[in-house]
Amino acid sequence: MNILVTGAKGMVGQALVANLKNIRDGKNRTRPALKIEEIFEYDIDSTEAQLDEYCQKADFVFNLAGVNRPKDNAEFMQGNFGFGSKLLDTLKKYDNKAPVMLSSSIQATLIGRYGESDYGKSKLAGEELFFQYGEENGVKVAIYRFPNLMGHSRPNYNSAVSTFCNAVANDLPFTVNDRNATVELLYIDDLVEAMFDLLEGKEKRCEYDGLKPVEDPQGRYCYVPLTYTVTLGEIVDLLEQFKAQHDTLIVPPIPDGSFAKKLYSLYLSYLPTKDFKFALKMNCDDRGSFTELLKTADHGQFSVNISKPGITKGQHWHNSKWEFFVVVSGRALIEERNICTNEKISFEVSGDKIEAVHMIPGWTHNIINLSDTENLVTLMWANELFDPNHPDTFFDPV
């Protein structure tokens, strides 16, 4: 299959092309039904001859080209309707009946119902052009009315989320006019997966009831079912938590599939390169060091412990706190004793065979570096964050 992507240098185009290449090159094996040979990338700096060639060879067309912020409103119709007409005429020139996808906007739904804009008018005109083309030529047409998109794009342009991410990551000033204002957002990765579904003939179809798509297998339109409706205040508050992570080490809850998880990934894409690395506080003494690595809001914390040769650390127990010790370098003896029964157990572990050892509540425990020459490095996880006001840690030699 040869695929033509117009608007290939835009936010959606770049993401789609990069992921199509992953499938083409066998790096993404989650879509075994897709066999991609050539990917034609067309954008504003491409030539007429290239468009001619691509329209002759394409087996599927993603028309993502469009105008969002023109200097003159007349450019809306020229870019969103005029180029679409040129594209379809070129396909017809070669009698190419490849399926065509059109990237439209929810703004087209507003026309004649809730208000009007030149942008929305141009998108609606483009939709009708493509519908007519499909009916007259027997071509499959897939038109998506996208809501606000959330992906790495130019800040201070047409995405408030990108503007906020860039400002917070780079310590720039920004303004939130109304924290309670809501916005519907479609994440770029979810959009790309929907485009793969379309290539496989598994697209979701709908009609529109007001502004909302209503699933209809026979609907004229297509849609991506997974979007997020959030307030601007919620977005900014999450970004501030992400920003603070370098200092607090706390990662807020980011469940799989959540808006927060996707926003965090987007935020990191705006991080200045100087902040890719940040210092951690090493608590050092003559025995070695202890460094907190990462804390979570509700799943404990990770730390790394370095013990010098021959050193014993620990010698304490907890009421409710429990831990995993994982030796990743060196050789150690871990000893545990039940404080009530005095039952004692020990484990010899090393970085040559990585194993996890439970530190059980009510069992005092230690870890001994068995080497006379090498440091012992142990990764530790505790089920709760350390609270200096309630440490739940009591000295008692094993």
Coordinates of C-alpha atoms in Angstrom, one line a residue:
M1 CA 0.0 0.0 0.0
N2 CA 1.3 3.5 -0.9
I3 CA 0.0 6.3 1.3
L4 CA -0.1 10.0 0.6
V5 CA -0.2 12.4 3.5
T6 CA -0.8 16.0 2.8
G7 CA 0.0 18.6 5.5
A8 CA 2.9 16.2 6.4
K9 CA 4.8 18.8 8.3
G10 CA 1.9 19.8 10.6
M11 CA 1.4 18.4 14.1
V12 CA -0.9 15.5 13.0
G13 CA 1.1 14.9 9.8
Q14 CA 4.4 14.5 11.5
A15 CA 3.0 12.1 14.1
L16 CA 1.1 10.1 11.5
V17 CA 4.1 9.8 9.1
A18 CA 6.5 8.8 11.8
N19 CA 4.2 6.0 13.0
L20 CA 3.4 4.9 9.4
K21 CA 7.1 4.5 8.9
N22 CA 7.3 2.4 12.1
I23 CA 4.8 0.0 10.5
R24 CA 6.4 0.1 7.1
D25 CA 9.8 -0.7 8.7
G26 CA 8.6 -3.5 10.9
K27 CA 9.3 -1.5 14.1
N28 CA 5.6 -1.6 15.1
R29 CA 4.2 -5.1 14.8
T30 CA 0.8 -4.3 16.4
R31 CA -0.9 -3.9 13.0
P32 CA 0.1 -7.1 11.0
A33 CA -2.7 -6.5 8.5
L34 CA -1.1 -3.3 7.3
K35 CA 1.5 -3.6 4.5
I36 CA 3.0 -0.2 3.7
E37 CA 5.4 0.3 0.9
E38 CA 5.8 4.0 0.2
I39 CA 4.8 7.0 2.2
F40 CA 4.4 10.2 0.1
E41 CA 4.8 13.4 2.2
Y42 CA 3.3 16.5 0.7
D43 CA 3.3 20.0 2.3
I44 CA 3.4 23.6 1.3
D45 CA 6.9 23.5 0.0
S46 CA 6.2 20.5 -2.2
T47 CA 6.0 20.9 -6.0
E48 CA 3.1 20.4 -8.5
A49 CA 5.0 17.6 -10.1
Q50 CA 5.3 15.8 -6.7
L51 CA 1.5 16.1 -6.1
D52 CA 0.9 14.7 -9.6
E53 CA 3.2 11.7 -9.0
Y54 CA 1.8 11.0 -5.5
C55 CA -1.8 11.2 -6.7
Q56 CA -1.0 8.7 -9.5
K57 CA 0.6 6.2 -7.1
A58 CA -1.4 6.5 -3.9
D59 CA -3.6 3.7 -2.6
F60 CA -4.8 5.8 0.3
V61 CA -4.9 9.6 0.9
F62 CA -4.8 11.4 4.3
N63 CA -5.7 15.0 3.6
L64 CA -4.4 16.9 6.6
A65 CA -3.5 20.1 4.8
G66 CA -5.3 23.1 6.1
V67 CA -5.1 26.7 7.3
N68 CA -5.6 27.6 10.9
R69 CA -4.1 31.1 11.5
P70 CA -4.1 33.0 8.2
K71 CA -3.1 36.7 7.8
D72 CA -6.3 37.2 5.8
N73 CA -9.6 35.3 6.5
A74 CA -9.9 34.7 2.7
E75 CA -7.0 32.2 3.1
F76 CA -9.3 29.9 5.1
M77 CA -11.3 29.0 2.0
Q78 CA -8.3 29.0 -0.2
G79 CA -6.4 26.6 2.0
N80 CA -9.2 24.4 3.4
F81 CA -11.4 24.3 0.3
G82 CA -9.2 25.3 -2.6
F83 CA -6.4 22.8 -2.0
G84 CA -8.9 20.0 -1.4
S85 CA -10.4 20.7 -4.8
K86 CA -7.0 20.6 -6.3
L87 CA -6.1 17.3 -4.7
L88 CA -9.4 15.7 -5.8
D89 CA -9.0 17.0 -9.3
T90 CA -5.5 15.5 -9.5
L91 CA -6.8 12.1 -8.2
K92 CA -9.5 12.2 -10.9
K93 CA -7.0 13.1 -13.5
Y94 CA -5.4 9.6 -13.0
D95 CA -8.8 7.9 -12.3
N96 CA -7.4 7.0 -8.9
K97 CA -10.2 5.8 -6.7
A98 CA -8.0 5.5 -3.6
P99 CA -10.0 6.1 -0.3
V100 CA -9.6 9.6 1.0
M101 CA -9.6 10.9 4.6
L102 CA -10.3 14.5 5.3
S103 CA -9.3 16.3 8.5
S104 CA -12.2 18.7 9.3
S105 CA -13.1 20.4 12.6
I106 CA -15.9 20.5 15.1
Q107 CA -16.1 24.2 14.0
A108 CA -17.9 23.0 10.9
T109 CA -20.7 21.7 13.2
L110 CA -21.4 25.2 14.4
I111 CA -22.3 26.6 11.1
G112 CA -26.0 27.4 10.9
R113 CA -26.6 26.1 14.5
Y114 CA -24.6 27.9 17.2
G115 CA -22.6 30.6 15.3
E116 CA -20.4 31.1 12.3
S117 CA -16.7 31.6 11.5
D118 CA -14.8 31.8 8.3
Y119 CA -12.7 28.8 9.5
G120 CA -15.8 26.8 10.1
K121 CA -17.3 27.8 6.8
S122 CA -14.2 26.7 5.0
K123 CA -14.2 23.3 6.8
L124 CA -17.9 22.7 6.0
A125 CA -17.3 23.6 2.3
G126 CA -14.4 21.2 2.2
E127 CA -16.6 18.4 3.7
E128 CA -19.3 18.9 1.1
L129 CA -16.7 18.9 -1.7
F130 CA -15.4 15.5 -0.5
F131 CA -18.8 14.0 0.1
Q132 CA -19.7 15.0 -3.5
Y133 CA -16.5 13.6 -4.8
G134 CA -17.1 10.3 -3.1
E135 CA -20.7 10.0 -4.4
E136 CA -19.8 10.9 -8.0
N137 CA -16.7 8.7 -8.3
G138 CA -17.6 5.8 -6.1
V139 CA -14.8 6.5 -3.7
K140 CA -14.7 5.8 0.0
V141 CA -14.5 9.1 1.9
A142 CA -13.8 9.4 5.7
I143 CA -14.4 12.8 7.2
Y144 CA -13.4 13.5 10.8
R145 CA -14.5 16.5 12.7
F146 CA -11.7 16.7 15.2
P147 CA -12.1 18.6 18.5
N148 CA -9.1 20.5 20.0
L149 CA -6.0 18.4 19.4
M150 CA -3.4 17.7 22.0
G151 CA 0.1 17.0 20.7
H152 CA 3.5 18.7 20.3
S153 CA 2.8 21.8 18.3
R154 CA 3.9 25.4 18.1
P155 CA 3.1 27.2 21.4
N156 CA 1.2 30.6 21.3
Y157 CA -0.4 29.5 18.1
N158 CA -3.7 27.5 18.1
S159 CA -3.3 25.2 21.1
A160 CA -3.8 26.4 24.6
V161 CA -2.4 23.1 25.9
S162 CA 0.8 23.5 24.0
T163 CA 1.1 27.1 25.2
F164 CA 0.6 26.1 28.8
C165 CA 3.0 23.1 28.6
N166 CA 5.7 25.3 27.0
A167 CA 5.3 28.1 29.5
V168 CA 5.4 25.9 32.6
A169 CA 8.3 23.8 31.3
N170 CA 10.3 26.9 30.4
D171 CA 9.3 29.2 33.3
L172 CA 7.5 31.6 31.0
P173 CA 4.6 33.8 32.0
F174 CA 1.1 32.8 30.8
T175 CA -2.5 33.8 31.5
V176 CA -5.6 31.6 32.2
N177 CA -8.6 33.8 31.6
D178 CA -11.1 31.4 33.0
R179 CA -10.0 28.4 35.1
N180 CA -13.5 26.9 34.8
A181 CA -13.7 27.0 31.1
T182 CA -13.9 23.4 29.6
V183 CA -12.2 22.1 26.5
E184 CA -12.6 18.8 24.7
L185 CA -9.2 17.3 23.8
L186 CA -8.1 14.5 21.5
Y187 CA -4.6 13.2 22.2
I188 CA -2.4 12.8 19.1
D189 CA -1.5 9.1 19.8
D190 CA -5.3 8.2 20.0
L191 CA -5.8 10.1 16.7
V192 CA -3.0 8.1 15.0
E193 CA -4.4 4.8 16.3
A194 CA -7.8 5.8 14.8
M195 CA -6.1 6.4 11.5
F196 CA -4.6 2.9 11.6
D197 CA -8.1 1.6 12.3
L198 CA -9.3 3.5 9.2
L199 CA -6.6 1.9 7.1
E200 CA -7.8 -1.5 8.3
G201 CA -11.4 -0.6 7.6
K202 CA -12.3 -0.6 11.3
E203 CA -13.2 3.1 11.6
K204 CA -16.0 4.4 13.9
R205 CA -18.8 6.1 12.0
C206 CA -21.3 8.6 13.4
E207 CA -23.8 11.4 12.8
Y208 CA -24.0 14.6 14.8
D209 CA -26.5 15.5 17.4
G210 CA -25.7 19.1 18.1
L211 CA -21.9 19.2 18.7
K212 CA -21.6 15.6 19.8
P213 CA -21.0 12.6 17.5
V214 CA -23.5 9.8 17.9
E215 CA -22.2 6.4 16.8
D216 CA -24.0 5.1 13.6
P217 CA -22.4 2.3 11.6
Q218 CA -24.0 3.9 8.5
G219 CA -23.1 7.5 9.4
R220 CA -21.5 9.9 6.9
Y221 CA -18.8 11.0 9.3
C222 CA -16.0 9.2 11.2
Y223 CA -14.9 10.0 14.7
V224 CA -12.3 9.1 17.4
P225 CA -14.3 7.8 20.4
L226 CA -11.7 8.6 23.0
T227 CA -11.5 12.3 24.0
Y228 CA -11.2 14.2 27.3
T229 CA -13.2 17.1 28.6
V230 CA -11.3 19.0 31.2
T231 CA -11.1 22.6 32.6
L232 CA -8.2 24.9 31.9
G233 CA -7.7 25.0 35.7
E234 CA -7.3 21.2 35.8
I235 CA -4.7 21.3 33.0
V236 CA -2.6 24.0 34.7
D237 CA -2.8 22.4 38.1
L238 CA -1.5 19.1 36.7
L239 CA 1.3 20.9 34.8
E240 CA 2.4 22.6 38.0
Q241 CA 2.6 19.2 39.7
F242 CA 4.7 17.9 36.9
K243 CA 7.0 20.9 37.1
A244 CA 7.5 20.3 40.9
Q245 CA 8.5 16.7 40.4
H246 CA 12.2 17.6 40.1
D247 CA 12.0 19.1 43.6
T248 CA 9.5 16.8 45.4
L249 CA 10.3 13.6 43.4
I250 CA 6.5 13.0 43.6
V251 CA 4.8 11.8 40.4
P252 CA 1.0 12.4 40.7
P253 CA -1.4 9.6 39.8
I254 CA -1.2 8.8 36.1
P255 CA -3.4 5.7 35.6
D256 CA -3.2 4.0 32.2
G257 CA -5.4 5.7 29.7
S258 CA -5.9 8.8 31.8
F259 CA -5.7 12.4 30.7
A260 CA -3.0 13.1 33.2
K261 CA -0.7 10.4 31.8
K262 CA -1.0 11.8 28.3
L263 CA -0.6 15.3 29.4
Y264 CA 2.6 14.4 31.3
S265 CA 4.1 12.9 28.2
L266 CA 3.2 16.0 26.2
Y267 CA 4.6 18.3 28.9
L268 CA 8.0 16.5 28.9
S269 CA 8.3 17.1 25.1
Y270 CA 8.5 20.9 25.9
L271 CA 11.2 20.4 28.6
P272 CA 14.3 22.4 27.8
T273 CA 17.4 20.2 27.3
K274 CA 19.1 21.7 30.3
D275 CA 16.4 20.1 32.5
F276 CA 16.7 16.6 31.1
K277 CA 19.1 16.0 34.0
F278 CA 18.5 17.1 37.6
A279 CA 20.3 16.5 40.8
L280 CA 19.2 14.2 43.6
K281 CA 19.9 14.7 47.2
M282 CA 22.5 12.1 48.4
N283 CA 22.4 11.5 52.2
C284 CA 26.1 10.5 52.8
D285 CA 28.0 9.3 55.9
D286 CA 31.0 7.1 56.6
R287 CA 28.9 4.0 55.8
G288 CA 27.9 5.1 52.3
S289 CA 24.8 6.9 51.0
F290 CA 21.1 6.8 50.7
T291 CA 19.2 8.6 47.9
E292 CA 15.5 8.9 47.3
L293 CA 14.8 8.4 43.6
L294 CA 11.1 8.6 43.0
K295 CA 8.0 9.1 45.0
T296 CA 4.4 8.4 44.1
A297 CA 1.2 9.8 45.5
D298 CA -0.2 6.4 46.5
H299 CA 2.3 3.7 45.7
G300 CA 5.3 4.4 47.9
Q301 CA 8.8 5.4 46.9
F302 CA 12.0 4.1 45.3
S303 CA 15.5 4.7 46.8
V304 CA 19.0 3.6 46.2
N305 CA 21.3 2.6 49.0
I306 CA 25.1 2.3 48.7
S307 CA 27.0 0.5 51.4
K308 CA 30.8 0.6 51.7
P309 CA 32.8 -2.6 52.1
G310 CA 32.0 -4.5 55.3
I311 CA 29.2 -2.1 56.4
T312 CA 26.0 -3.3 58.0
K313 CA 22.9 -1.1 57.5
G314 CA 19.3 -1.3 58.8
Q315 CA 19.0 -3.0 62.2
H316 CA 15.4 -1.7 62.5
W317 CA 11.8 -2.9 62.1
H318 CA 8.4 -1.3 61.1
N319 CA 4.8 -1.7 62.3
S320 CA 3.1 -1.3 58.9
K321 CA 5.7 -0.2 56.5
W322 CA 7.2 -2.9 54.2
E323 CA 9.9 -2.9 51.6
F324 CA 11.6 -4.7 48.8
F325 CA 15.4 -4.9 48.7
V326 CA 17.0 -5.6 45.3
V327 CA 20.8 -5.8 45.2
V328 CA 21.9 -4.7 41.7
S329 CA 25.7 -4.6 42.3
G330 CA 27.9 -6.4 44.8
R331 CA 27.2 -9.2 47.3
A332 CA 25.2 -9.0 50.4
L333 CA 23.7 -10.9 53.4
I334 CA 20.2 -9.8 54.3
E335 CA 19.1 -10.9 57.8
E336 CA 15.6 -10.7 59.3
R337 CA 14.3 -11.6 62.8
N338 CA 10.7 -11.7 64.0
I339 CA 10.5 -9.4 67.0
C340 CA 7.9 -11.5 68.8
T341 CA 9.1 -15.1 68.2
N342 CA 12.8 -14.4 67.5
E343 CA 12.6 -16.6 64.4
K344 CA 15.5 -15.7 62.2
I345 CA 16.1 -16.0 58.5
S346 CA 18.9 -14.9 56.1
F347 CA 19.5 -14.5 52.4
E348 CA 22.7 -14.2 50.5
V349 CA 22.1 -12.1 47.3
S350 CA 24.2 -10.5 44.6
G351 CA 23.9 -8.4 41.5
D352 CA 24.9 -11.5 39.5
K353 CA 21.4 -12.9 40.1
I354 CA 19.0 -10.1 40.8
E355 CA 16.3 -11.1 43.3
A356 CA 13.8 -9.2 45.4
V357 CA 13.6 -9.7 49.2
H358 CA 10.6 -8.7 51.3
M359 CA 11.2 -6.7 54.5
I360 CA 8.2 -7.9 56.5
P361 CA 6.4 -5.7 59.1
G362 CA 7.3 -6.8 62.6
W363 CA 10.7 -8.3 61.4
T364 CA 13.8 -6.4 62.3
H365 CA 16.2 -6.5 59.4
N366 CA 19.7 -5.5 58.1
I367 CA 21.8 -5.7 55.0
I368 CA 25.5 -6.5 55.2
N369 CA 28.1 -5.8 52.4
L370 CA 30.1 -9.0 52.2
S371 CA 32.8 -7.5 50.0
D372 CA 36.0 -6.2 51.4
T373 CA 36.7 -4.0 48.4
E374 CA 33.5 -3.2 46.5
N375 CA 30.5 -1.0 47.2
L376 CA 27.1 -2.7 47.6
V377 CA 24.3 -1.1 45.6
T378 CA 20.7 -1.9 46.6
L379 CA 17.5 -0.6 45.0
M380 CA 14.8 -0.2 47.7
W381 CA 11.1 0.2 47.4
A382 CA 8.9 1.2 50.4
N383 CA 5.1 1.0 50.3
E384 CA 4.7 4.5 51.7
L385 CA 6.5 7.8 51.6
F386 CA 8.9 8.5 54.4
D387 CA 7.3 10.8 57.0
P388 CA 9.8 12.3 59.4
N389 CA 7.0 13.0 61.9
H390 CA 5.9 9.4 61.8
P391 CA 8.8 7.3 60.5
D392 CA 7.5 3.9 61.7
T393 CA 11.2 2.8 62.1
F394 CA 12.5 1.4 65.4
F395 CA 16.1 0.4 66.1
D396 CA 16.6 -3.2 67.1
P397 CA 19.7 -5.3 66.0
V398 CA 18.9 -8.5 64.2

